[in-house]
CSV table of N, CA and C in Angstrom, one decimal:
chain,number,residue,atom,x,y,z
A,1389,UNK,N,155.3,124.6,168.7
A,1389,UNK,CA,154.1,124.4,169.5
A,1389,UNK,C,153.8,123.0,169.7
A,1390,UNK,N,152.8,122.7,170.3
A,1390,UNK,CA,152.2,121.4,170.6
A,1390,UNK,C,150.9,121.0,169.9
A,1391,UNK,N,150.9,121.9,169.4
A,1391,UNK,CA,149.5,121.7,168.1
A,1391,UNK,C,149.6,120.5,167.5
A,1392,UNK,N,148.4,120.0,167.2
A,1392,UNK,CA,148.6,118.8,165.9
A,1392,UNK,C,149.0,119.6,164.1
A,1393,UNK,N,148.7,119.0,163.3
A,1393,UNK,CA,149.5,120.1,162.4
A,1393,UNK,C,147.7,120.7,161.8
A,1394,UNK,N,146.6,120.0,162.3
A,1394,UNK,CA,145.3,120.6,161.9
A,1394,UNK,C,145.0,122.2,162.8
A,1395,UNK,N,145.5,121.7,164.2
A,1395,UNK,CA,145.1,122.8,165.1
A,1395,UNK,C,146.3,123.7,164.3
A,1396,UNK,N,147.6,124.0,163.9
A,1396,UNK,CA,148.2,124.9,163.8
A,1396,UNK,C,148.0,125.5,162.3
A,1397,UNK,N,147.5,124.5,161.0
A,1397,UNK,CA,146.6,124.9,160.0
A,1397,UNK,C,145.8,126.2,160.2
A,1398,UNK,N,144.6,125.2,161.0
A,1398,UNK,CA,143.2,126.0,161.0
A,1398,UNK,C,143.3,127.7,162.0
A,1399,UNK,N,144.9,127.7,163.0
A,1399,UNK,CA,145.1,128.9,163.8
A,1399,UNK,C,146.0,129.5,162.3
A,1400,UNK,N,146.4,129.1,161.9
A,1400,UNK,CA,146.9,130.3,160.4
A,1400,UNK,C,146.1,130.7,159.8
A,1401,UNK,N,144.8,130.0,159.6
A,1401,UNK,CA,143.6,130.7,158.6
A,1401,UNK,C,143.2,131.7,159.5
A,1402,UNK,N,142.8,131.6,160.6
A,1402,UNK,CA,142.5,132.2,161.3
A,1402,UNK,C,143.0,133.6,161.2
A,1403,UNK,N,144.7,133.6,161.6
A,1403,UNK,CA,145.7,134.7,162.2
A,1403,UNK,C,145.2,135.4,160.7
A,1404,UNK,N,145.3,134.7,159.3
A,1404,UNK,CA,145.6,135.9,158.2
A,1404,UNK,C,144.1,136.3,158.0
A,1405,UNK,N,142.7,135.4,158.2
A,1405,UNK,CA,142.0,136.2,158.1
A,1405,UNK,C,141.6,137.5,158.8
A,1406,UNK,N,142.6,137.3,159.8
A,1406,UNK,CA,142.6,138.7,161.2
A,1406,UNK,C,143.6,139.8,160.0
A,1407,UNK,N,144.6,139.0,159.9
A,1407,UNK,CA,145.5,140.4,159.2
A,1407,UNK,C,144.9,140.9,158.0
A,1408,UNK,N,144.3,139.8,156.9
A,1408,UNK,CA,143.6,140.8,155.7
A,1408,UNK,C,142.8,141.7,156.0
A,1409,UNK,N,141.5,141.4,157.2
A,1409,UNK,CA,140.4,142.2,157.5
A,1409,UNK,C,140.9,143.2,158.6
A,1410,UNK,N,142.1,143.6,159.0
A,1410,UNK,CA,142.5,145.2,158.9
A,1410,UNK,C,143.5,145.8,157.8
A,1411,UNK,N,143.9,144.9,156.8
A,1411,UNK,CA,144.0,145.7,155.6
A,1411,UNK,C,142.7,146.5,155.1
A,1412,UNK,N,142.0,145.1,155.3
A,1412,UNK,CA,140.8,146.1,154.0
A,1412,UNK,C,140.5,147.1,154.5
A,1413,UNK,N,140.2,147.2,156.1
A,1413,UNK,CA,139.1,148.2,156.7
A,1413,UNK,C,139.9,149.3,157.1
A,1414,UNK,N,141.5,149.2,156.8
A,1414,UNK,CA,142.4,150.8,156.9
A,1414,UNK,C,142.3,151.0,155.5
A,1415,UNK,N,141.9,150.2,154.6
A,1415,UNK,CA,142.2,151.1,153.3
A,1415,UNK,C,140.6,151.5,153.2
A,1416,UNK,N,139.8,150.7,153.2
A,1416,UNK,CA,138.5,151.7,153.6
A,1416,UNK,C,138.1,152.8,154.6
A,1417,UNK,N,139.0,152.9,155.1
A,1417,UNK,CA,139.1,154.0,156.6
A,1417,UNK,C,139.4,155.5,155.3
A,1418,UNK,N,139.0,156.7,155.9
A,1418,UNK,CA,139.5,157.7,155.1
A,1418,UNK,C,140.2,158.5,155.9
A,1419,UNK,N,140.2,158.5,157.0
A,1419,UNK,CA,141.1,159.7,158.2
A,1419,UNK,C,142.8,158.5,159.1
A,1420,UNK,N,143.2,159.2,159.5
A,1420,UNK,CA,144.5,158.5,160.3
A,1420,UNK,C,144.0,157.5,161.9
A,1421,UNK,N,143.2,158.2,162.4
A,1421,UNK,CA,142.3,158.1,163.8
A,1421,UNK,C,142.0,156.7,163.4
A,1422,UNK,N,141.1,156.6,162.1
A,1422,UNK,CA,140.2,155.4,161.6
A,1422,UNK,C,140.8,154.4,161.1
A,1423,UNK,N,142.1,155.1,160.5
A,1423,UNK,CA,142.7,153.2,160.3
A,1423,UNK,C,143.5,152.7,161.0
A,1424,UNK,N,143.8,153.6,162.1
A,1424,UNK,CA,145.0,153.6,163.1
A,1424,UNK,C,143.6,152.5,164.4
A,1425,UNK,N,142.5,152.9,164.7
A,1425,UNK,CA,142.0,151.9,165.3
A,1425,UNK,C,141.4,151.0,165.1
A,1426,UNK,N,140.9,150.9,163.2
A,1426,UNK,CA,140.3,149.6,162.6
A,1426,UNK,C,141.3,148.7,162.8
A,1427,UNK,N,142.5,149.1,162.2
A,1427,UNK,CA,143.6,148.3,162.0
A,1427,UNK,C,144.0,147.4,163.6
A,1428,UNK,N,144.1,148.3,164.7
A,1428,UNK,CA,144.3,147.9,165.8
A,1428,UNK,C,143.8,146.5,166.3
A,1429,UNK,N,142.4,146.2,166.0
A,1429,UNK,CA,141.4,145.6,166.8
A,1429,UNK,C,141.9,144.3,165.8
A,1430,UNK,N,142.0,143.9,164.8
A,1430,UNK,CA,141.9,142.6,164.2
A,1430,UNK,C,143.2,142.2,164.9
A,1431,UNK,N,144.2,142.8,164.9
A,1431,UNK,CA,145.7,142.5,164.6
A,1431,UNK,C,145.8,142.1,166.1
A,1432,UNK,N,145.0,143.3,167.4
A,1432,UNK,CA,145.4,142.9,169.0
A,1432,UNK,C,144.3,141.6,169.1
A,1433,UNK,N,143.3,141.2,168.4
A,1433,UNK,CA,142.6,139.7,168.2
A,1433,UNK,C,143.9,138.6,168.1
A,1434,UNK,N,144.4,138.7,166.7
A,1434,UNK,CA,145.2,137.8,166.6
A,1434,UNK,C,146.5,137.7,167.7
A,1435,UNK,N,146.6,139.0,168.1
A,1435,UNK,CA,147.5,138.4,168.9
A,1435,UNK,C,147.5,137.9,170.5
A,1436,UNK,N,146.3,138.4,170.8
A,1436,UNK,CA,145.6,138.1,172.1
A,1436,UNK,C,145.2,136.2,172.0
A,1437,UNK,N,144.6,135.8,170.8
A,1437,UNK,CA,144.8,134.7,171.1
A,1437,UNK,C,145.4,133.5,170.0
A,1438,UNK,N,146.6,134.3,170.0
A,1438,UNK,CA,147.7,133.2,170.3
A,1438,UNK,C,147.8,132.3,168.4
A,1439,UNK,N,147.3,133.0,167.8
A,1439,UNK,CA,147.1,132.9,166.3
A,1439,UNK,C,148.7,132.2,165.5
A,1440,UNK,N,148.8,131.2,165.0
A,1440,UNK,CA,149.9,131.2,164.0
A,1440,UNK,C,149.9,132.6,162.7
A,1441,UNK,N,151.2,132.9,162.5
A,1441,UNK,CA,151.0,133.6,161.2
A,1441,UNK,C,152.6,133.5,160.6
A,1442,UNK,N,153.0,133.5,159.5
A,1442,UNK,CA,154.2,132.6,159.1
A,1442,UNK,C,155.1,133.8,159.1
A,1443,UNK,N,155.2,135.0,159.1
A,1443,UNK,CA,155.7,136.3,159.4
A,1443,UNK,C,156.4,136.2,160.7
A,1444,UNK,N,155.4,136.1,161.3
A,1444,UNK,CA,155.9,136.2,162.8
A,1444,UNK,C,156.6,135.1,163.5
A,1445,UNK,N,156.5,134.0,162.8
A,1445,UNK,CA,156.8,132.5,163.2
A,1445,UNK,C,158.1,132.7,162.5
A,1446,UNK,N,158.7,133.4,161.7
A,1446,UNK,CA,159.7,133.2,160.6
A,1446,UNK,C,160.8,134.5,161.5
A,1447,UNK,N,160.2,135.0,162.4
A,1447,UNK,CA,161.1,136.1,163.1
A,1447,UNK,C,161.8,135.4,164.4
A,1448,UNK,N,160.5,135.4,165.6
A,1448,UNK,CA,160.3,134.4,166.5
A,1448,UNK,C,161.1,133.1,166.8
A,1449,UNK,N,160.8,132.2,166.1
A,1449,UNK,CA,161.3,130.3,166.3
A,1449,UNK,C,162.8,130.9,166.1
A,1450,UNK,N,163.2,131.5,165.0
A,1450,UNK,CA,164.6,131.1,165.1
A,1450,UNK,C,165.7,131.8,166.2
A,1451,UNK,N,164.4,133.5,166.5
A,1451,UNK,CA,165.3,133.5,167.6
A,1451,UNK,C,165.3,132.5,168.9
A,1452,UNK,N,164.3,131.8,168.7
A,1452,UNK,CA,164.4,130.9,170.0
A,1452,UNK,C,165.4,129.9,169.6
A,1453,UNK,N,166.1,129.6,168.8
A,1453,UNK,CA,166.8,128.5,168.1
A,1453,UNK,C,168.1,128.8,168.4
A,1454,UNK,N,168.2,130.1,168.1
A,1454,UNK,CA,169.5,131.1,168.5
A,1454,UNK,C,170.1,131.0,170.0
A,1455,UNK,N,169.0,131.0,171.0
A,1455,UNK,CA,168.5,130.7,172.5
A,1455,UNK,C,168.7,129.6,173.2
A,1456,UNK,N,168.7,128.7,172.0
A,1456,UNK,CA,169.0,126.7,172.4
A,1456,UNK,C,167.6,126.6,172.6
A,1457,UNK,N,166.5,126.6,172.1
A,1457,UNK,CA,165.1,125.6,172.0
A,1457,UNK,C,165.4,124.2,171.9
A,1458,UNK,N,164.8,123.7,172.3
A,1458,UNK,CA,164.8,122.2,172.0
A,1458,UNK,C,164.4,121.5,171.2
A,1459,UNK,N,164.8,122.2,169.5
A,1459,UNK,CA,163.9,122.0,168.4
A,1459,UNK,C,164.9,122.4,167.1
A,1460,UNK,N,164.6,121.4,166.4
A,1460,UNK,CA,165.7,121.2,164.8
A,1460,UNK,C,164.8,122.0,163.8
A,1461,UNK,N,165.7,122.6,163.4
A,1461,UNK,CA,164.9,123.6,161.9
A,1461,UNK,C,164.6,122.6,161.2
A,1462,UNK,N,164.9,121.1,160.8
A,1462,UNK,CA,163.8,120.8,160.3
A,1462,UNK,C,162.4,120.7,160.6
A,1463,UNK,N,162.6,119.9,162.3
A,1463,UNK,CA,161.0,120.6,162.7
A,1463,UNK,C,160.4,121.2,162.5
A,1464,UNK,N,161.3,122.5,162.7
A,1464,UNK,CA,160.6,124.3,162.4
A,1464,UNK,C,159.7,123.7,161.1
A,1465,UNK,N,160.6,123.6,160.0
A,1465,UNK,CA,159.8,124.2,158.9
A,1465,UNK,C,158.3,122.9,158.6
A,1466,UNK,N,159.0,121.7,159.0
A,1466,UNK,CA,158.0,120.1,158.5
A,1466,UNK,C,156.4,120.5,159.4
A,1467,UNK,N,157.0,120.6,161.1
A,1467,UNK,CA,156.3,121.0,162.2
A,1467,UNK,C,154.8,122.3,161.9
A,1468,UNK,N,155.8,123.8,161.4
A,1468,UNK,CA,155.5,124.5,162.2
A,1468,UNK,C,155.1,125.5,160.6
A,1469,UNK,N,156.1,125.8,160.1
A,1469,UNK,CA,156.5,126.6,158.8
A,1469,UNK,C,155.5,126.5,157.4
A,1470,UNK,N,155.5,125.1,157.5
A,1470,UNK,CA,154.6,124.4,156.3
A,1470,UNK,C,153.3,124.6,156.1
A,1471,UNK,N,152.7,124.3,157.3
A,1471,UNK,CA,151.2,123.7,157.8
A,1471,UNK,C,151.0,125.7,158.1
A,1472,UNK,N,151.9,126.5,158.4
A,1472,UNK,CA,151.0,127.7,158.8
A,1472,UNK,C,151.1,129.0,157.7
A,1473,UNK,N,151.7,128.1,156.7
A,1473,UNK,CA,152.2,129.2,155.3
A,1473,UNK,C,151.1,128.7,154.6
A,1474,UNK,N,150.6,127.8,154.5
A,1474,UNK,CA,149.3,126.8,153.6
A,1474,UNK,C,148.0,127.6,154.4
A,1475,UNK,N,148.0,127.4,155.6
A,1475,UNK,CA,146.6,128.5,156.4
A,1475,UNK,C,146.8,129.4,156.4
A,1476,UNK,N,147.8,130.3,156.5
A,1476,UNK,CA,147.7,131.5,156.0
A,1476,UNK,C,147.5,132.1,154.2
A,1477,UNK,N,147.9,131.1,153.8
A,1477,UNK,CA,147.3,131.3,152.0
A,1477,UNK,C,145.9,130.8,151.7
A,1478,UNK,N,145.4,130.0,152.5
A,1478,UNK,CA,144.3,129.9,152.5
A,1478,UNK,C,143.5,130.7,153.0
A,1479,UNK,N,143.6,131.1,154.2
A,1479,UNK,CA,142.8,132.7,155.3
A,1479,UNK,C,143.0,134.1,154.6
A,1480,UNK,N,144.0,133.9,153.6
A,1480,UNK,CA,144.0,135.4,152.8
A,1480,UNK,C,143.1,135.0,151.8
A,1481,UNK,N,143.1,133.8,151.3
A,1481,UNK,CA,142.3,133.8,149.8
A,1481,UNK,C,141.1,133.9,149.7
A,1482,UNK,N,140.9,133.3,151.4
A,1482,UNK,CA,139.0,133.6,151.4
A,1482,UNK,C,138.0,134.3,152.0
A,1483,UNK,N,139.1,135.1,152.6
A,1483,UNK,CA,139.1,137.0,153.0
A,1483,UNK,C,138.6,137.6,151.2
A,1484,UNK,N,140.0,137.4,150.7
A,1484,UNK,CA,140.0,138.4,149.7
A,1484,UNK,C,138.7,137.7,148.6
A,1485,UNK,N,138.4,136.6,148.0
A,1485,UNK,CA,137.3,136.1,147.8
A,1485,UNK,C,136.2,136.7,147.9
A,1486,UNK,N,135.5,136.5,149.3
A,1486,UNK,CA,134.4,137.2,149.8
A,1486,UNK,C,134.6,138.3,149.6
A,1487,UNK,N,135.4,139.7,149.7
A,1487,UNK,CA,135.5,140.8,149.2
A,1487,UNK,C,135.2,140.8,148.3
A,1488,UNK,N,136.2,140.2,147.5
A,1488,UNK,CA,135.8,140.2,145.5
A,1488,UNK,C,134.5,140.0,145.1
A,1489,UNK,N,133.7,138.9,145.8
A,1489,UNK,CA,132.4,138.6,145.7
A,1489,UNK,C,131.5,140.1,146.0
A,1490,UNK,N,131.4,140.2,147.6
A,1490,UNK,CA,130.5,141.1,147.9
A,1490,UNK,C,130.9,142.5,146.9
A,1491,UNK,N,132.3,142.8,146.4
A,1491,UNK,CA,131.8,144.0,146.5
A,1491,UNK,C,131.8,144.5,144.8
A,1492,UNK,N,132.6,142.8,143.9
A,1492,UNK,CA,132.3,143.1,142.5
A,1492,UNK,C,131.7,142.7,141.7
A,1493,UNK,N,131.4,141.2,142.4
A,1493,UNK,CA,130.2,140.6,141.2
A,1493,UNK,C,129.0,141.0,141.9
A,1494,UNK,N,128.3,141.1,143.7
A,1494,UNK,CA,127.6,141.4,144.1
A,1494,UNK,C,126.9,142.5,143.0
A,1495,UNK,N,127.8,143.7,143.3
A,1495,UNK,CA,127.5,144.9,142.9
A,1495,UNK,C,127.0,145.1,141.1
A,1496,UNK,N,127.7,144.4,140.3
A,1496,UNK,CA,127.5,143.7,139.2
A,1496,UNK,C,126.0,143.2,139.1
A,1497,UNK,N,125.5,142.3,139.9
A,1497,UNK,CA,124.2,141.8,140.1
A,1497,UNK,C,123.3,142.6,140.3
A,1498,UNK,N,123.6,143.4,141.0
A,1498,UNK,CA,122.5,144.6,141.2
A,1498,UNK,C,122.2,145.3,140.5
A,1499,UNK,N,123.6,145.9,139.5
A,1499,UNK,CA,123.0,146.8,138.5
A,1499,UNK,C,123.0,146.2,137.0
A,1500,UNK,N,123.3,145.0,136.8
A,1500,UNK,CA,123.4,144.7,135.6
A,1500,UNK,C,122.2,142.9,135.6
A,1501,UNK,N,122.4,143.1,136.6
A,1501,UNK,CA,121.8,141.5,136.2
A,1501,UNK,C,122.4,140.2,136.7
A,1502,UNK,N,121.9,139.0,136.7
A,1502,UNK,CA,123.0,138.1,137.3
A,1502,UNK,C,123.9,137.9,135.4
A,1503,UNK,N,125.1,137.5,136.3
A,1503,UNK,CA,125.9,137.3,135.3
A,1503,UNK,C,126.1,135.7,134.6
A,1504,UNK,N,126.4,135.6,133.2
A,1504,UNK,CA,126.7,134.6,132.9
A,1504,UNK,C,127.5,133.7,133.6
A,1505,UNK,N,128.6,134.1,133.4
A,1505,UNK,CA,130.0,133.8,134.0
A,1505,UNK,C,130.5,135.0,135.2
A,1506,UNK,N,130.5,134.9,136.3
A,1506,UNK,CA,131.0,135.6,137.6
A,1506,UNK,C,132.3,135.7,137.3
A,1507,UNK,N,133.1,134.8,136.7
A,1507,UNK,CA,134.6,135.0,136.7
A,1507,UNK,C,134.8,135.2,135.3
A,1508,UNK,N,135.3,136.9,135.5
A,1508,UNK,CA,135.2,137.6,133.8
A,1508,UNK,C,136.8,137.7,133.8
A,1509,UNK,N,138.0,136.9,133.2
A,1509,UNK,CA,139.0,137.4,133.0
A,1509,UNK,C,138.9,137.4,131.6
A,1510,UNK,N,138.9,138.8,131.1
A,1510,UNK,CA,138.9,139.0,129.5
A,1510,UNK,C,140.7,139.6,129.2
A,1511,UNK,N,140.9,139.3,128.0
A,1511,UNK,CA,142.1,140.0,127.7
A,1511,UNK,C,142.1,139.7,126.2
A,1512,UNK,N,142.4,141.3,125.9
A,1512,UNK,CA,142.7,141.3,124.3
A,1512,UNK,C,143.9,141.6,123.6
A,1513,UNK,N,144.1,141.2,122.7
A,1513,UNK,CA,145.4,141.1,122.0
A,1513,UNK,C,145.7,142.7,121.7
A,1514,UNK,N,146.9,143.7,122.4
A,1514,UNK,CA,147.0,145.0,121.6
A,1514,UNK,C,147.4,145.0,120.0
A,1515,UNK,N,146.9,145.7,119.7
A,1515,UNK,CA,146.9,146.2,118.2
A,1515,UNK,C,148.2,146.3,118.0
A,1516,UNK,N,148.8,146.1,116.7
A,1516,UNK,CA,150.4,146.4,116.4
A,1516,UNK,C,149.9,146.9,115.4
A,1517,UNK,N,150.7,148.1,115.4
A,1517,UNK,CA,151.1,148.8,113.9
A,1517,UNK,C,152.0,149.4,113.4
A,1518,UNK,N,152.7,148.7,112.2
A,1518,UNK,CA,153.8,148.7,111.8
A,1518,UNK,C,153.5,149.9,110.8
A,1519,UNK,N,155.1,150.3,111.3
A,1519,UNK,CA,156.0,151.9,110.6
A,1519,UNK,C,156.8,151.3,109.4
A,1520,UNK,N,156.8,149.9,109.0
A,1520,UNK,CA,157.5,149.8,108.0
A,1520,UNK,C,157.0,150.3,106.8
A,1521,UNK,N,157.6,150.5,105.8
A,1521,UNK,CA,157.6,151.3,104.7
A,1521,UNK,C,156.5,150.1,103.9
């Protein structure tokens, strides 16, 4: 593309925050109808306008490369690969974030209170018990 590497960044955040938010809303869908057209609308968004997503870019470029493009796989990846695998880990993280927020510490707040610490990773050591004699 002819993007700078900010425009093709900020169109990766974009493209995955389209793709996470018809994950979530087919797995919150409960009938076939419902996730078949939640799912539909984010995904014909991203691809109606023209969205990076490193999936599709990773199918794509090389068949055009295959075709004689006028472009070096190093390009590909320095250009095009790098800058839209970094926006797309970013547009998934802050999709799934917001989810995590609204729907487990939110929910957490409401019935329990505000929380000390919002970010609870607990883990405890399992118990060993020895069969030696």
């Amino acid at each position: 593309t002819t993007l700078p590497w900010q425009g093709i960044f900020f169109s990766a955040m974009a493209a995955n925050s389209l793709v996470c938010l018809a994950v979530f809303m087919g797995i919150a869908s409960e009938d076939m109808i419902s996730k078949t057209v939640v799912m539909f609308l984010p995904i014909s968004a991203f691809a109606v306008c023209q969205f990076e997503h490193v999936v599709a870019n990773m199918y794509a470029i090389p068949i055009s490369l295959m075709y004689g493009a006028p472009v070096s796989v190093g390009t590909f990846i320095t250009h095009n690969l790098i800058p839209v695998a970094v926006g797309n880990i970013i547009g998934g993280v802050f999709v799934g974030l917001t989810h995590w927020y609204l729907y487990a510490v939110r929910d957490d707040i409401e019935t329990t209170g505000p929380p000390v610490n919002p970010i609870r990773f607990t883990w405890t050591a399992p118990k060993v018990v020895s069969k030696l004699p």
